[in-house]
C-alpha positions as protocol buffer text, in pm:
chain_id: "A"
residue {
  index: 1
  type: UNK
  ca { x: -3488 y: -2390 z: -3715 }
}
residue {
  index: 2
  type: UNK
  ca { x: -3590 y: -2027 z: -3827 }
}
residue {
  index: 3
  type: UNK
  ca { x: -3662 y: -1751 z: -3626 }
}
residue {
  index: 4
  type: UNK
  ca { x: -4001 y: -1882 z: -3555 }
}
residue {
  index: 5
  type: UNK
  ca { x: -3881 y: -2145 z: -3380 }
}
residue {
  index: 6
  type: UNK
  ca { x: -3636 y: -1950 z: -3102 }
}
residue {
  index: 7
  type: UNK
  ca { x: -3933 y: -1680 z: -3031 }
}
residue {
  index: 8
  type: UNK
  ca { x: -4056 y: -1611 z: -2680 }
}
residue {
  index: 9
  type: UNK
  ca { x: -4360 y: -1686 z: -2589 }
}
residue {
  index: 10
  type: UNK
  ca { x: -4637 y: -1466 z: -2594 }
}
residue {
  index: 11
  type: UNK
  ca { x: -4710 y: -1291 z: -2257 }
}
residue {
  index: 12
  type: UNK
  ca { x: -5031 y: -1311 z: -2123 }
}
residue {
  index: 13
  type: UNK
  ca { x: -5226 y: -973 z: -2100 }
}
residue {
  index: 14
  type: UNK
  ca { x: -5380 y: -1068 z: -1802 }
}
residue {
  index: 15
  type: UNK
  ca { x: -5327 y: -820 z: -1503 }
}
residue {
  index: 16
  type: UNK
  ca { x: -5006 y: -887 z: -1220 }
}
residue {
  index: 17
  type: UNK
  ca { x: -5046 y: -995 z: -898 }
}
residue {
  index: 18
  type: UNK
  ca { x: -5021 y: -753 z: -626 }
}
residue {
  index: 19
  type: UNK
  ca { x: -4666 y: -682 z: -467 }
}
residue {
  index: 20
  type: UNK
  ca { x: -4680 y: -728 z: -99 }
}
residue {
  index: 21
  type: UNK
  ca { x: -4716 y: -422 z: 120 }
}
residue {
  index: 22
  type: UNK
  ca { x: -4375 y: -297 z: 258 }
}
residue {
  index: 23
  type: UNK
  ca { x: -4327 y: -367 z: 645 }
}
residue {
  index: 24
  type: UNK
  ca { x: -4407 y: -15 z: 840 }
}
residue {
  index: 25
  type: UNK
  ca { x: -4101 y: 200 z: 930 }
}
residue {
  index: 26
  type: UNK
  ca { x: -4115 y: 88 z: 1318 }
}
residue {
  index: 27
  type: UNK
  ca { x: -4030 y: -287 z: 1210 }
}
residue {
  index: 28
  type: UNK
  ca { x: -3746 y: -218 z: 1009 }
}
residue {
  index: 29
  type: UNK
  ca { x: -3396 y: -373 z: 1120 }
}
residue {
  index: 30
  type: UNK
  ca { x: -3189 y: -76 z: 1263 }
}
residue {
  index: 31
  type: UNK
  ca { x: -2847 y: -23 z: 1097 }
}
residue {
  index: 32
  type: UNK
  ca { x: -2519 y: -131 z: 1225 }
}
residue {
  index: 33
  type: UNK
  ca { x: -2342 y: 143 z: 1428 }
}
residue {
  index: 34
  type: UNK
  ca { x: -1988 y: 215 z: 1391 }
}
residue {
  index: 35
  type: UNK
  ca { x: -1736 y: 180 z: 1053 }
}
residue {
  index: 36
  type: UNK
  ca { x: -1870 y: 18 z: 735 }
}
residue {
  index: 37
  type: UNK
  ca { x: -1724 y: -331 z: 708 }
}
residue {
  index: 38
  type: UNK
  ca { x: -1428 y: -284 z: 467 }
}
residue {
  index: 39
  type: UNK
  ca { x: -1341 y: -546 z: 191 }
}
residue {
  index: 40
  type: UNK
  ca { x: -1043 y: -500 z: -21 }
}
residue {
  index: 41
  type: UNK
  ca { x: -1108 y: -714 z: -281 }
}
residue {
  index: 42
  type: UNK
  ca { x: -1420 y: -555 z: -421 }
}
residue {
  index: 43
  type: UNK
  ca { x: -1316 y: -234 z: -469 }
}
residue {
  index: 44
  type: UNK
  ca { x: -999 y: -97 z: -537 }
}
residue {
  index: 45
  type: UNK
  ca { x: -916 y: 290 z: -435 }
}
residue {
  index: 46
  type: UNK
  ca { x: -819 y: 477 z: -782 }
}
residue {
  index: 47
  type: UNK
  ca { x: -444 y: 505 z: -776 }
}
residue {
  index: 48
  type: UNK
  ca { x: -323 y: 874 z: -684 }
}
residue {
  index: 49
  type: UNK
  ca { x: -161 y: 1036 z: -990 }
}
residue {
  index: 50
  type: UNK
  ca { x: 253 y: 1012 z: -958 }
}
residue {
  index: 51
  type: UNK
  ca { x: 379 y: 1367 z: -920 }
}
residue {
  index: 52
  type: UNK
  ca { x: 593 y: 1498 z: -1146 }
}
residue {
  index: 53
  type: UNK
  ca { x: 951 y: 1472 z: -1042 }
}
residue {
  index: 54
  type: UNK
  ca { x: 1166 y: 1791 z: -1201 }
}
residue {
  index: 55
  type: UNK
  ca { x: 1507 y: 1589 z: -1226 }
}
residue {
  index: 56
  type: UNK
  ca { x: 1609 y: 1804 z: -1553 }
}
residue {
  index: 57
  type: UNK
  ca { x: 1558 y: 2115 z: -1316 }
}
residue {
  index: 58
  type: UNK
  ca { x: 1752 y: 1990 z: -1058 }
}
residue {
  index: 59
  type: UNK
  ca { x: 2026 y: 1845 z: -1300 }
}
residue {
  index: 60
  type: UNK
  ca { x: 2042 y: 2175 z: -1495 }
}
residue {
  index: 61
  type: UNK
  ca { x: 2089 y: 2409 z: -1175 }
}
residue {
  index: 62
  type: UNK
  ca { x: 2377 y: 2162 z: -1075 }
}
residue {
  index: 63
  type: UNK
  ca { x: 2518 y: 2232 z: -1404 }
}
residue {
  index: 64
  type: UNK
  ca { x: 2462 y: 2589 z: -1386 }
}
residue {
  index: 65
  type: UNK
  ca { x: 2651 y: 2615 z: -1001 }
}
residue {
  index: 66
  type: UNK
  ca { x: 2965 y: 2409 z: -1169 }
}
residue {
  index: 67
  type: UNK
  ca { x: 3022 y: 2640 z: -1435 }
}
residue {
  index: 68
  type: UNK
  ca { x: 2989 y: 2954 z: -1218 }
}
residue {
  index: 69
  type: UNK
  ca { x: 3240 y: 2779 z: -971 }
}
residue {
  index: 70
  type: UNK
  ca { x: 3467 y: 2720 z: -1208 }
}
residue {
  index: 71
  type: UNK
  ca { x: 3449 y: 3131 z: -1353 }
}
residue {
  index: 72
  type: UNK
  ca { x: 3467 y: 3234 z: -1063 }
}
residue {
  index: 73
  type: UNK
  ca { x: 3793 y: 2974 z: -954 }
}
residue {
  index: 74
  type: UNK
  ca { x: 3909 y: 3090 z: -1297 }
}
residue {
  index: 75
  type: UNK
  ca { x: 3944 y: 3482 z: -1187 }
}
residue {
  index: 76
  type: UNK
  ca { x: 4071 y: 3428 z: -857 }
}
residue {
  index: 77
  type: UNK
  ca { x: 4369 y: 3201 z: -1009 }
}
residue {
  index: 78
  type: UNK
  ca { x: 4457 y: 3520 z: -1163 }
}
residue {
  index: 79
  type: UNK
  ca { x: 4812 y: 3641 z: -978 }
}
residue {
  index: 80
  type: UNK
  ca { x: 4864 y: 4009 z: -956 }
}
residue {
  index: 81
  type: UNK
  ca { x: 5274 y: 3877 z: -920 }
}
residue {
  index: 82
  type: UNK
  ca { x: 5353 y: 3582 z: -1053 }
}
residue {
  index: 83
  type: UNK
  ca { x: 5673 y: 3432 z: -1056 }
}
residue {
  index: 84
  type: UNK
  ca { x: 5751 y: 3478 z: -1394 }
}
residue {
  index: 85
  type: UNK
  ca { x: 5775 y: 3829 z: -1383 }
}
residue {
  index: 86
  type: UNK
  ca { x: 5995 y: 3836 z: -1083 }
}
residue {
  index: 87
  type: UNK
  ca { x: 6262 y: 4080 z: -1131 }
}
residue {
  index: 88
  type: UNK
  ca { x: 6107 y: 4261 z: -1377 }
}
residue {
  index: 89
  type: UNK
  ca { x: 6097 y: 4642 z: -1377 }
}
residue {
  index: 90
  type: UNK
  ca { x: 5912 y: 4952 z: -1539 }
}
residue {
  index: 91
  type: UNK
  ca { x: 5784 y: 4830 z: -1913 }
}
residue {
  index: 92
  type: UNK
  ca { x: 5839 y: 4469 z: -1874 }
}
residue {
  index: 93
  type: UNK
  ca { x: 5644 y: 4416 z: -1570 }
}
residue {
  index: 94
  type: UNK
  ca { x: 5348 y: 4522 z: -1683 }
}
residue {
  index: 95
  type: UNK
  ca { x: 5412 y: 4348 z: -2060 }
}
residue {
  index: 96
  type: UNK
  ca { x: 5419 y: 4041 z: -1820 }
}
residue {
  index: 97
  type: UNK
  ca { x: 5135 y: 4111 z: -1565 }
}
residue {
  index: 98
  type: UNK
  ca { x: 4943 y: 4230 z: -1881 }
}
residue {
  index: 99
  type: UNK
  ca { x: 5039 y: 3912 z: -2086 }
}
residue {
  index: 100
  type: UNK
  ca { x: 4890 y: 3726 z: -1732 }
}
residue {
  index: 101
  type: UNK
  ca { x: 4568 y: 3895 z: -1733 }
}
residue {
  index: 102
  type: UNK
  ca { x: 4538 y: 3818 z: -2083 }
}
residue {
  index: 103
  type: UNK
  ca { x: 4546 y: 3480 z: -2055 }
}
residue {
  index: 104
  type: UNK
  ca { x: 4303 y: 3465 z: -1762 }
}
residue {
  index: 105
  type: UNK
  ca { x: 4014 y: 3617 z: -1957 }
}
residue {
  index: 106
  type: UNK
  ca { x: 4100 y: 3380 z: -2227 }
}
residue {
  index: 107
  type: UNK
  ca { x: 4026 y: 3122 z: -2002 }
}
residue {
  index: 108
  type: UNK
  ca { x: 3758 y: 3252 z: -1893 }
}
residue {
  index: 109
  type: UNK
  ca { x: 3648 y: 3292 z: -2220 }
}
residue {
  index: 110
  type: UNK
  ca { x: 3674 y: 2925 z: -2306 }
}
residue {
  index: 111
  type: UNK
  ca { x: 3454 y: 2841 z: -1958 }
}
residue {
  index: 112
  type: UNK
  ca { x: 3218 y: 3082 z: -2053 }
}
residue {
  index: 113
  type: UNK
  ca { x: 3186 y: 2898 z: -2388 }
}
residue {
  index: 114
  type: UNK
  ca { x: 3185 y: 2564 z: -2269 }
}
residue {
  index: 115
  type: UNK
  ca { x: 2916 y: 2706 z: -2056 }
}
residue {
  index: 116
  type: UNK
  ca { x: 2674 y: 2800 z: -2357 }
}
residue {
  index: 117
  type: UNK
  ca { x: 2753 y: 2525 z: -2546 }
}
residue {
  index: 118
  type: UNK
  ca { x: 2630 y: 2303 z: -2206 }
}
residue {
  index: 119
  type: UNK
  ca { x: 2310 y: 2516 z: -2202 }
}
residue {
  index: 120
  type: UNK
  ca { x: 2258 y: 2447 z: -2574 }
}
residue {
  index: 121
  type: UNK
  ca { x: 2295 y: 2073 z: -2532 }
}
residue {
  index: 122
  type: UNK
  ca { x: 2086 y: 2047 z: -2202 }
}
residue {
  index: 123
  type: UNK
  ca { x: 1797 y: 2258 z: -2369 }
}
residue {
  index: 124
  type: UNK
  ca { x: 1828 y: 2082 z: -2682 }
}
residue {
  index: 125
  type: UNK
  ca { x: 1830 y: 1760 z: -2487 }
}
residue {
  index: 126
  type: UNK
  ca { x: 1487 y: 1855 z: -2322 }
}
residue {
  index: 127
  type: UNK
  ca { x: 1301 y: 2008 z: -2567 }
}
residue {
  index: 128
  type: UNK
  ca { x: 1357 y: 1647 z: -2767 }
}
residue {
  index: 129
  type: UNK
  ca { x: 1272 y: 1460 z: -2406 }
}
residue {
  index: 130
  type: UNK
  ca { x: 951 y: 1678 z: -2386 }
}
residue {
  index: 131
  type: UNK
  ca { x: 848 y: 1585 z: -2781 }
}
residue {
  index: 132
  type: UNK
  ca { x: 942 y: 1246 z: -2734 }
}
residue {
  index: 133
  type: UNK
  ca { x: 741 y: 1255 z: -2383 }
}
residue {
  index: 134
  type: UNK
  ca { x: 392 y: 1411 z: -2489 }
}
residue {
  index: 135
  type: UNK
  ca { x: 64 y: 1283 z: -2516 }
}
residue {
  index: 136
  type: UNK
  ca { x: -60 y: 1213 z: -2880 }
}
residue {
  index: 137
  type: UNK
  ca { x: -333 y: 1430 z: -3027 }
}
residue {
  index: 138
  type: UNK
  ca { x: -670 y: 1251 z: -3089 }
}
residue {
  index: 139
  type: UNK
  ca { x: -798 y: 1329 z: -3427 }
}
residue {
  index: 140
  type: UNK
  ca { x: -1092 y: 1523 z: -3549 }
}
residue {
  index: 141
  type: UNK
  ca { x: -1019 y: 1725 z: -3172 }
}
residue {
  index: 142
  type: UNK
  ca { x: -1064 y: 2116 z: -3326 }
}
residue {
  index: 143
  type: UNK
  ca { x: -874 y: 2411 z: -3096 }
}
residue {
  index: 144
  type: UNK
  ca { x: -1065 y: 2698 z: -3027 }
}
residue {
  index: 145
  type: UNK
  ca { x: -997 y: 3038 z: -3082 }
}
């Protein structure tokens, strides 16, 4: 069983019969008026692309409206008389509203800190969500310049 044997036959060089005329245009069937039938099943609409939802956004102003809440909560705890220094006079009273001022933008301090060291965690935290997240590069693709 070679190749021989599973050729075609030869096709006759003789010419082809002649097609049949198409019907004139006043004969043809007129077309349906109204909606094109629809059928689901043979066709399916290309799904719309999702859009991008901007959750670290959201989550990183929320984080950013805490931390200024709590500086600014921080400040205003700040007495101008506390209790401690309650009978106090001349030197002493303002060693101890002085001592209390000092240990309000202490705290403050350590907010503020906490604050970067949020920032630093939430950026870090992204950047390694947007490496992790990106589309490969197909090779032999060359940038331009």
């Amino acid at each position: 069983m070679g190749r021989r044997d599973r050729a075609q036959e030869p096709q006759s060089w003789e010419p082809r019969k002649p097609r049949e005329a198409a019907p004139p245009p006043n004969t043809w069937p007129t077309p349906p008026q109204g909606p094109p039938p629809t059928d689901y099943h043979q066709a399916e609409p290309s799904p719309q692309p999702k859009k991008r939802r901007r959750v670290f956004l959201w989550v990183f102003l929320a984080v950013q409206i805490l931390f200024l809440i709590w500086v600014i909560t921080g400040i205003a705890s700040n007495d101008d008389n506390p209790e401690s220094c309650e009978g106090l006079t001349g030197d002493s009273l303002k060693l101890c509203e002085d001592a209390g001022d000092l240990g309000t933008t202490i705290g403050v301090g350590f907010i503020v800190g906490f604050w970067v060291a949020a920032d630093f965690i939430l950026s870090l935290t992204y950047v390694i969500y947007r490496l992790a997240t990106r589309q490969p590069r197909t090779e032999g693709v060359q940038l331009r310049r």
